[in-house]
Short mmCIF file of C-alpha atoms in Angstrom, two decimals:
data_model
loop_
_atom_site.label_atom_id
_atom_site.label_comp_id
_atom_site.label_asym_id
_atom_site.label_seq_id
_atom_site.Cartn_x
_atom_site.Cartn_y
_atom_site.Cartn_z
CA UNK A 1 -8.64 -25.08 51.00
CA UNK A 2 -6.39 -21.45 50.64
CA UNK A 3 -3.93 -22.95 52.66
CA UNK A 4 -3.77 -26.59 50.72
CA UNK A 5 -3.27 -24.60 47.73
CA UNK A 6 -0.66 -22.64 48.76
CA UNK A 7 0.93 -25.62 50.51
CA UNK A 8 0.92 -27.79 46.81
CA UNK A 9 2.55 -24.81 45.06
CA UNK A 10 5.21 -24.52 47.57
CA UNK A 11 5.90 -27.91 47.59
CA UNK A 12 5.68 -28.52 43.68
CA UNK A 13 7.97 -25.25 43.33
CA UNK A 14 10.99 -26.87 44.72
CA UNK A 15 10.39 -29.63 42.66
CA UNK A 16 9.19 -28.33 39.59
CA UNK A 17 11.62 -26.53 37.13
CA UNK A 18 11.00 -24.82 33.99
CA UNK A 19 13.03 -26.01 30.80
CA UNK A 20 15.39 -23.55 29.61
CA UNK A 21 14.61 -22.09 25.99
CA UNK A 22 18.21 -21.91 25.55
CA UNK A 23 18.69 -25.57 25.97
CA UNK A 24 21.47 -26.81 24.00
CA UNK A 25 24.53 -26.19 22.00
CA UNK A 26 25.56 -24.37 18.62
CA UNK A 27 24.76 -27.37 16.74
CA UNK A 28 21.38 -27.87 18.02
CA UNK A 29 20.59 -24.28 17.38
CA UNK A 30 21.50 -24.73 13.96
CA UNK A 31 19.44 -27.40 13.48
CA UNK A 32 16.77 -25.26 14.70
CA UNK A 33 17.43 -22.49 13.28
CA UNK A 34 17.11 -24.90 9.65
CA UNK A 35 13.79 -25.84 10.33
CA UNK A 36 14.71 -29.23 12.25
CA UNK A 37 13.50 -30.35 15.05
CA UNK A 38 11.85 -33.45 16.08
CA UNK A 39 8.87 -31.95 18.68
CA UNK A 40 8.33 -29.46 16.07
CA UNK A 41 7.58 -28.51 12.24
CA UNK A 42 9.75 -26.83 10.35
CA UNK A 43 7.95 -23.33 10.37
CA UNK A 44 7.63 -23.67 13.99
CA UNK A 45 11.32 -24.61 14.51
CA UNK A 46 12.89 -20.89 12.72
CA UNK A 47 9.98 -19.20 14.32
CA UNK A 48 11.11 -20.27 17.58
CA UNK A 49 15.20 -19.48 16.62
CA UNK A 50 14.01 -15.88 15.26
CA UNK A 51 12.79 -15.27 18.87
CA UNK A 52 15.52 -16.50 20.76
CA UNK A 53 18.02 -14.51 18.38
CA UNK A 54 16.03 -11.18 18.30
CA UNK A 55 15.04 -11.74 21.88
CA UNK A 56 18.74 -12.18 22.99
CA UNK A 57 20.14 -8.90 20.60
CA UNK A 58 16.88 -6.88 22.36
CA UNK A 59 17.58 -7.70 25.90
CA UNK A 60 21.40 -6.64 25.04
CA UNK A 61 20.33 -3.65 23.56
CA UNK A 62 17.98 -2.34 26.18
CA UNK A 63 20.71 -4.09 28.97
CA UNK A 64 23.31 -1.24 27.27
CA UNK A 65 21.31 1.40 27.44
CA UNK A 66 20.00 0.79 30.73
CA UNK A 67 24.16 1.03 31.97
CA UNK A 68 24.85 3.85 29.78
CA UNK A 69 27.10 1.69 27.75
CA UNK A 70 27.24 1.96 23.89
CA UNK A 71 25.23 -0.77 21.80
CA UNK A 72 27.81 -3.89 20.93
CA UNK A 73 25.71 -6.92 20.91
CA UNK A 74 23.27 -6.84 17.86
CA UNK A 75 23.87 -8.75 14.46
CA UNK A 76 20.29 -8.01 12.77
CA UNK A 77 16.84 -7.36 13.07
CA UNK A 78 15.75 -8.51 9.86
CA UNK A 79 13.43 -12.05 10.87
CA UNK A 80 13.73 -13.06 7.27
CA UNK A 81 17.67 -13.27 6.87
CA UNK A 82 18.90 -13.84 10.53
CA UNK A 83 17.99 -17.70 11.14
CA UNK A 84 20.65 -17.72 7.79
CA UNK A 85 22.99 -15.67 9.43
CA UNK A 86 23.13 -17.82 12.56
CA UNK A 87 23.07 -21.28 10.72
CA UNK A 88 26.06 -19.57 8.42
CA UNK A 89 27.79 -18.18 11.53
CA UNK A 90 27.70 -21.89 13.71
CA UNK A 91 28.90 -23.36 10.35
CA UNK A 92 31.67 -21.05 10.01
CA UNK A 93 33.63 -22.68 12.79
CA UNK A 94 33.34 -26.23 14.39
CA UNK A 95 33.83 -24.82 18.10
CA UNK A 96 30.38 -23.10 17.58
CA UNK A 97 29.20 -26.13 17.34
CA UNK A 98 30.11 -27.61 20.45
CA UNK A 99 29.93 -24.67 22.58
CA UNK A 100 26.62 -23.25 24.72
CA UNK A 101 24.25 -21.43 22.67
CA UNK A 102 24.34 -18.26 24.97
CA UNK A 103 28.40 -18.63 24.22
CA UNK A 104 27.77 -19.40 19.86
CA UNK A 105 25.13 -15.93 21.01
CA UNK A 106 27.77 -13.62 22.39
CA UNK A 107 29.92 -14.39 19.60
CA UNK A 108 27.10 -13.76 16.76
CA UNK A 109 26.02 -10.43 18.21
CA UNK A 110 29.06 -8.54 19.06
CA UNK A 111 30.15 -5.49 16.77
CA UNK A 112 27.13 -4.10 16.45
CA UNK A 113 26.74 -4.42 12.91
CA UNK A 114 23.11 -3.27 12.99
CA UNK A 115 24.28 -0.09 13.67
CA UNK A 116 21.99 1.25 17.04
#
């Protein structure tokens, strides 16, 4: 029976694939990041933007320091204003729209304007 399992989970992991968080472009972040999506309500929907956005600027932060470099990707760490600030930032220029959140995410967070 040890070996059947092990044999199912090797075979399902080639098969199986987990779906990206980061799914999507600018324009379906913002949409998100409103409090719009269609698999989930509203509160849900900025909850999970908050965490992508604070979870990308802390991985940045921690990937700096880890290579000695100084801090230049990090926007905000307030979770009541930066949904906003992303929604204002993808509106502030149709390419954001169209281009991969991790790209709309590189260009949100760099200048380190939360000053770490």
């Amino acid at each position: 029976m040890k070996h059947l399992a092990i044999f199912v989970f090797l075979l399902s992991s080639t098969s199986a694939q987990a779906t990206a968080f980061t799914l999507g472009d600018g324009l379906t972040w913002r949409g998100i990041c409103s409090g719009v999506h269609e698999g989930m309500d509203s509160q849900s929907a900025i909850a999970s933007c908050t965490m992508l956005l604070l979870g990308y600027q802390a991985g940045a932060v921690e990937q700096s320091r880890l290579n000695d470099n100084p801090v230049s990707l990090c926007r905000s760490f307030n979770p009541n204003t930066l949904p906003k600030e992303f929604v204002a930032f993808v509106n502030s220029n149709k390419k954001f729209q169209e281009m991969d959140v991790l790209d709309v995410l590189l260009e949100f967070t760099k200048g380190n304007a939360c000053g770490i």
